[in-house]
């Protein structure tokens, strides 16, 4: 009855005998606890967060509901393995388009071992994390009717430049996502990003909390954005737009300091999305990739 | 006629035959151009910035006015040396208290050489930059009457912990700044930080610009906060409160992306200052310095 979710766009997948999350089709997702510290850390975060009275309900709604841990046969065929029992965030959405955006210029936590920091720092520099304050980890975008999904492949996503990210955020809300090299039409931008309960409004709500909260520092956490194209095309209220936070294996206590790393990246993402709403038809000019000095700038 | 400014709290000082800035006592400051790239970069920034029509006047007011470069005998006695001619930011203020706060968790720019990055990253980790998104670089705080200034020594400032920073931001607006180990009284908090044209209001104005501007990325730039105790005690309008940005040797072009590193650090500083206004009498509890996990948090 349990099966791999068809809506996963990043992280370990339960295919070809590997460990990965499973869904029950009735609203729950079972996430394999990773054997190292990460699994224990994520379970501890969910347990702490879900009972923390300082988190207001409208903020809690951005997080997957947590229903404890459970021993289940693992997706790789090995014996019983502990799983986090979480809300399936895509439950009830028909063929959702999804994009996974890892927030923060810095994906490593300050107390991490040196070799871990070096590895993350290299990846943050090689991807757009350091430059933009976030990177896209994966996406799948419904192409309408029975045309299935357009998915950039994982290697291509890893090599995304700032301009690729700008384009992907437009493709995500376009009726012609695969229109390379032509421009994506941003047909659903106002319905998905712009509505009063759309992505931008939800990100701004999240931002207001991050300007104030000093409880947690969310390293390497993703914003998962999704919507159902059919609902948007049918102009159904909400369009199935959901904004959620996922992947809490590297959350640290805030110790009275705001999460300036997450907040900075979130503000950068907000600016990218605002610009799509301001200039949905903007021609994507080729940017200069060189490091520019001001020496000729007077 | 030129002399070292008596209000400098960080950076190279023109004392004991060293190179450093000079003031003319009539409103101008002459900053020695550093011989390496930094001097050229800073001159290029001022030149570019001062003629950029995209910078609104209320934002320009946070920056020192720029009046070109000029050859002058250097403060170390060597021959003519190029200097930036800038507004003396403390001009007209009698015995100003100052604090220099370097903004950003990351003080290195992405295109920097590896050894420079390593050096900065180590310093960012060893100071509060990484944890808080900013660090204090220096301060001097007037003690009232003829008692002169209280200055934390440079070595002590380098070792500041998060709690030391919290305390220093309170001392800065206290009538008893040197009251260690007793609590600073925050007597001037509302006059300096809280007024409608005070430090917090000005930082929020700066924040609004940083949420939107994609022109510049300000690495290793400081917010310099100052006020004149006598004016505050005499309840003169404004209290001589000034908030300025200084040190532009590592400003990069923004290339259409907001400066999420500076913005994140600025938001963290804003939170620290807001808390002083909310709880001016708060007893400073000793924080846990250990890395906390959530494993016992359920």
mmCIF file of C-alpha atoms in Angstrom, chain A residues 37 40-41 44-45 47-48 51 105-106 108-114 117 121 125 129-134 162-163 166 207 211-217 219 251-258 260-261 263-265 267-269 271-272 275 288 290-298, chain B residues 37 40-41 44-45 47-48 51 105-106 108-114 117 121 125 129-134 162-163 166 207 211-217 219 251-258 260-261 263-265 267-269 271-272 275 288 290-298:
data_model
loop_
_atom_site.group_PDB
_atom_site.id
_atom_site.type_symbol
_atom_site.label_atom_id
_atom_site.label_comp_id
_atom_site.label_asym_id
_atom_site.label_seq_id
_atom_site.Cartn_x
_atom_site.Cartn_y
_atom_site.Cartn_z
ATOM 1 C CA UNK A 37 22.996 12.266 13.252
ATOM 2 C CA UNK A 40 17.997 11.928 15.058
ATOM 3 C CA UNK A 41 18.294 15.699 14.623
ATOM 4 C CA UNK A 44 14.245 15.884 17.608
ATOM 5 C CA UNK A 45 13.348 19.053 15.734
ATOM 6 C CA UNK A 47 9.270 16.665 18.349
ATOM 7 C CA UNK A 48 10.430 19.965 19.867
ATOM 8 C CA UNK A 51 4.976 21.074 21.018
ATOM 9 C CA UNK A 105 23.715 31.639 1.376
ATOM 10 C CA UNK A 106 25.299 29.366 3.942
ATOM 11 C CA UNK A 108 26.403 24.749 7.000
ATOM 12 C CA UNK A 109 25.834 25.320 10.696
ATOM 13 C CA UNK A 110 28.601 27.044 12.664
ATOM 14 C CA UNK A 111 29.301 24.107 14.991
ATOM 15 C CA UNK A 112 29.722 21.617 12.135
ATOM 16 C CA UNK A 113 32.974 19.661 11.670
ATOM 17 C CA UNK A 114 35.549 21.385 9.454
ATOM 18 C CA UNK A 117 31.894 22.975 6.382
ATOM 19 C CA UNK A 121 30.999 25.889 1.392
ATOM 20 C CA UNK A 125 30.016 28.655 -3.995
ATOM 21 C CA UNK A 129 23.500 29.750 -2.832
ATOM 22 C CA UNK A 130 26.285 32.179 -2.058
ATOM 23 C CA UNK A 131 25.407 34.663 -4.801
ATOM 24 C CA UNK A 132 21.616 34.626 -4.486
ATOM 25 C CA UNK A 133 21.064 33.444 -0.922
ATOM 26 C CA UNK A 134 19.202 30.376 -2.224
ATOM 27 C CA UNK A 162 21.588 33.202 -11.487
ATOM 28 C CA UNK A 163 19.967 33.621 -14.915
ATOM 29 C CA UNK A 166 15.479 33.605 -12.827
ATOM 30 C CA UNK A 207 9.487 36.832 6.411
ATOM 31 C CA UNK A 211 12.418 39.125 11.370
ATOM 32 C CA UNK A 212 11.345 38.404 14.903
ATOM 33 C CA UNK A 213 11.836 34.742 15.816
ATOM 34 C CA UNK A 214 14.994 33.762 17.662
ATOM 35 C CA UNK A 215 14.006 30.171 18.463
ATOM 36 C CA UNK A 216 15.519 28.266 15.553
ATOM 37 C CA UNK A 217 18.185 28.619 12.882
ATOM 38 C CA UNK A 219 20.277 25.555 7.913
ATOM 39 C CA UNK A 251 18.086 23.074 12.525
ATOM 40 C CA UNK A 252 19.897 24.643 15.482
ATOM 41 C CA UNK A 253 18.645 26.541 18.500
ATOM 42 C CA UNK A 254 18.508 30.277 17.876
ATOM 43 C CA UNK A 255 19.829 31.342 21.294
ATOM 44 C CA UNK A 256 18.144 34.734 21.092
ATOM 45 C CA UNK A 257 19.458 35.669 17.641
ATOM 46 C CA UNK A 258 17.351 35.868 14.488
ATOM 47 C CA UNK A 260 19.768 36.202 9.466
ATOM 48 C CA UNK A 261 21.054 33.617 6.999
ATOM 49 C CA UNK A 263 15.979 35.668 6.347
ATOM 50 C CA UNK A 264 18.484 37.168 3.889
ATOM 51 C CA UNK A 265 17.932 34.345 1.400
ATOM 52 C CA UNK A 267 14.247 38.288 1.081
ATOM 53 C CA UNK A 268 16.278 37.571 -2.056
ATOM 54 C CA UNK A 269 13.732 34.986 -3.237
ATOM 55 C CA UNK A 271 12.681 40.034 -4.690
ATOM 56 C CA UNK A 272 13.007 37.549 -7.578
ATOM 57 C CA UNK A 275 10.139 41.121 -10.229
ATOM 58 C CA UNK A 288 27.465 39.834 -17.650
ATOM 59 C CA UNK A 290 32.332 38.726 -15.086
ATOM 60 C CA UNK A 291 33.213 40.198 -11.746
ATOM 61 C CA UNK A 292 32.733 43.905 -12.357
ATOM 62 C CA UNK A 293 34.791 46.559 -10.693
ATOM 63 C CA UNK A 294 33.842 50.203 -10.460
ATOM 64 C CA UNK A 295 37.077 51.388 -11.907
ATOM 65 C CA UNK A 296 35.417 52.628 -15.065
ATOM 66 C CA UNK A 297 32.222 53.565 -13.356
ATOM 67 C CA UNK A 298 32.630 57.285 -12.776
ATOM 68 C CA UNK B 37 43.472 47.242 -4.664
ATOM 69 C CA UNK B 40 41.423 51.998 -5.873
ATOM 70 C CA UNK B 41 38.221 50.053 -5.183
ATOM 71 C CA UNK B 44 35.971 53.848 -7.640
ATOM 72 C CA UNK B 45 32.981 53.123 -5.427
ATOM 73 C CA UNK B 47 33.059 58.012 -7.706
ATOM 74 C CA UNK B 48 30.411 55.653 -9.105
ATOM 75 C CA UNK B 51 26.939 60.151 -9.492
ATOM 76 C CA UNK B 105 27.840 37.232 8.528
ATOM 77 C CA UNK B 106 30.254 36.992 5.606
ATOM 78 C CA UNK B 108 34.489 38.254 2.096
ATOM 79 C CA UNK B 109 33.261 38.787 -1.450
ATOM 80 C CA UNK B 110 32.667 35.698 -3.601
ATOM 81 C CA UNK B 111 35.309 36.532 -6.213
ATOM 82 C CA UNK B 112 38.060 37.031 -3.621
ATOM 83 C CA UNK B 113 41.259 34.931 -3.696
ATOM 84 C CA UNK B 114 41.094 31.701 -1.688
ATOM 85 C CA UNK B 117 38.480 34.054 1.918
ATOM 86 C CA UNK B 121 36.088 33.202 7.182
ATOM 87 C CA UNK B 125 33.855 32.468 12.847
ATOM 88 C CA UNK B 129 29.964 37.928 12.571
ATOM 89 C CA UNK B 130 28.880 34.439 11.659
ATOM 90 C CA UNK B 131 26.612 33.932 14.662
ATOM 91 C CA UNK B 132 24.992 37.370 14.809
ATOM 92 C CA UNK B 133 25.372 38.645 11.249
ATOM 93 C CA UNK B 134 27.488 41.548 12.544
ATOM 94 C CA UNK B 162 27.113 37.499 21.651
ATOM 95 C CA UNK B 163 26.480 38.509 25.256
ATOM 96 C CA UNK B 166 24.331 42.699 23.740
ATOM 97 C CA UNK B 207 16.518 48.131 5.656
ATOM 98 C CA UNK B 211 15.101 44.874 0.578
ATOM 99 C CA UNK B 212 14.865 46.413 -2.846
ATOM 100 C CA UNK B 213 18.246 47.639 -4.083
ATOM 101 C CA UNK B 214 20.241 45.362 -6.379
ATOM 102 C CA UNK B 215 22.939 47.871 -7.333
ATOM 103 C CA UNK B 216 25.651 47.129 -4.778
ATOM 104 C CA UNK B 217 26.791 44.379 -2.435
ATOM 105 C CA UNK B 219 31.040 43.463 1.986
ATOM 106 C CA UNK B 251 31.762 46.860 -2.496
ATOM 107 C CA UNK B 252 30.760 44.774 -5.515
ATOM 108 C CA UNK B 253 28.159 45.325 -8.201
ATOM 109 C CA UNK B 254 24.839 43.756 -7.278
ATOM 110 C CA UNK B 255 24.011 42.355 -10.733
ATOM 111 C CA UNK B 256 20.291 42.379 -10.078
ATOM 112 C CA UNK B 257 20.431 40.536 -6.749
ATOM 113 C CA UNK B 258 19.747 42.105 -3.353
ATOM 114 C CA UNK B 260 21.070 39.415 1.349
ATOM 115 C CA UNK B 261 24.249 39.193 3.433
ATOM 116 C CA UNK B 263 20.327 42.794 4.850
ATOM 117 C CA UNK B 264 20.352 39.716 7.093
ATOM 118 C CA UNK B 265 22.954 41.242 9.406
ATOM 119 C CA UNK B 267 17.882 42.802 10.479
ATOM 120 C CA UNK B 268 19.771 41.051 13.282
ATOM 121 C CA UNK B 269 21.149 44.375 14.559
ATOM 122 C CA UNK B 271 16.368 43.013 16.506
ATOM 123 C CA UNK B 272 19.086 43.585 19.154
ATOM 124 C CA UNK B 275 14.988 44.406 22.389
ATOM 125 C CA UNK B 288 24.357 28.813 27.445
ATOM 126 C CA UNK B 290 27.103 25.135 24.231
ATOM 127 C CA UNK B 291 25.749 23.922 20.935
ATOM 128 C CA UNK B 292 22.332 22.667 21.885
ATOM 129 C CA UNK B 293 20.594 19.817 20.202
ATOM 130 C CA UNK B 294 16.909 19.114 20.369
ATOM 131 C CA UNK B 295 17.398 15.582 21.492
ATOM 132 C CA UNK B 296 15.960 16.252 24.902
ATOM 133 C CA UNK B 297 13.516 18.821 23.704
ATOM 134 C CA UNK B 298 10.318 16.838 23.354
#
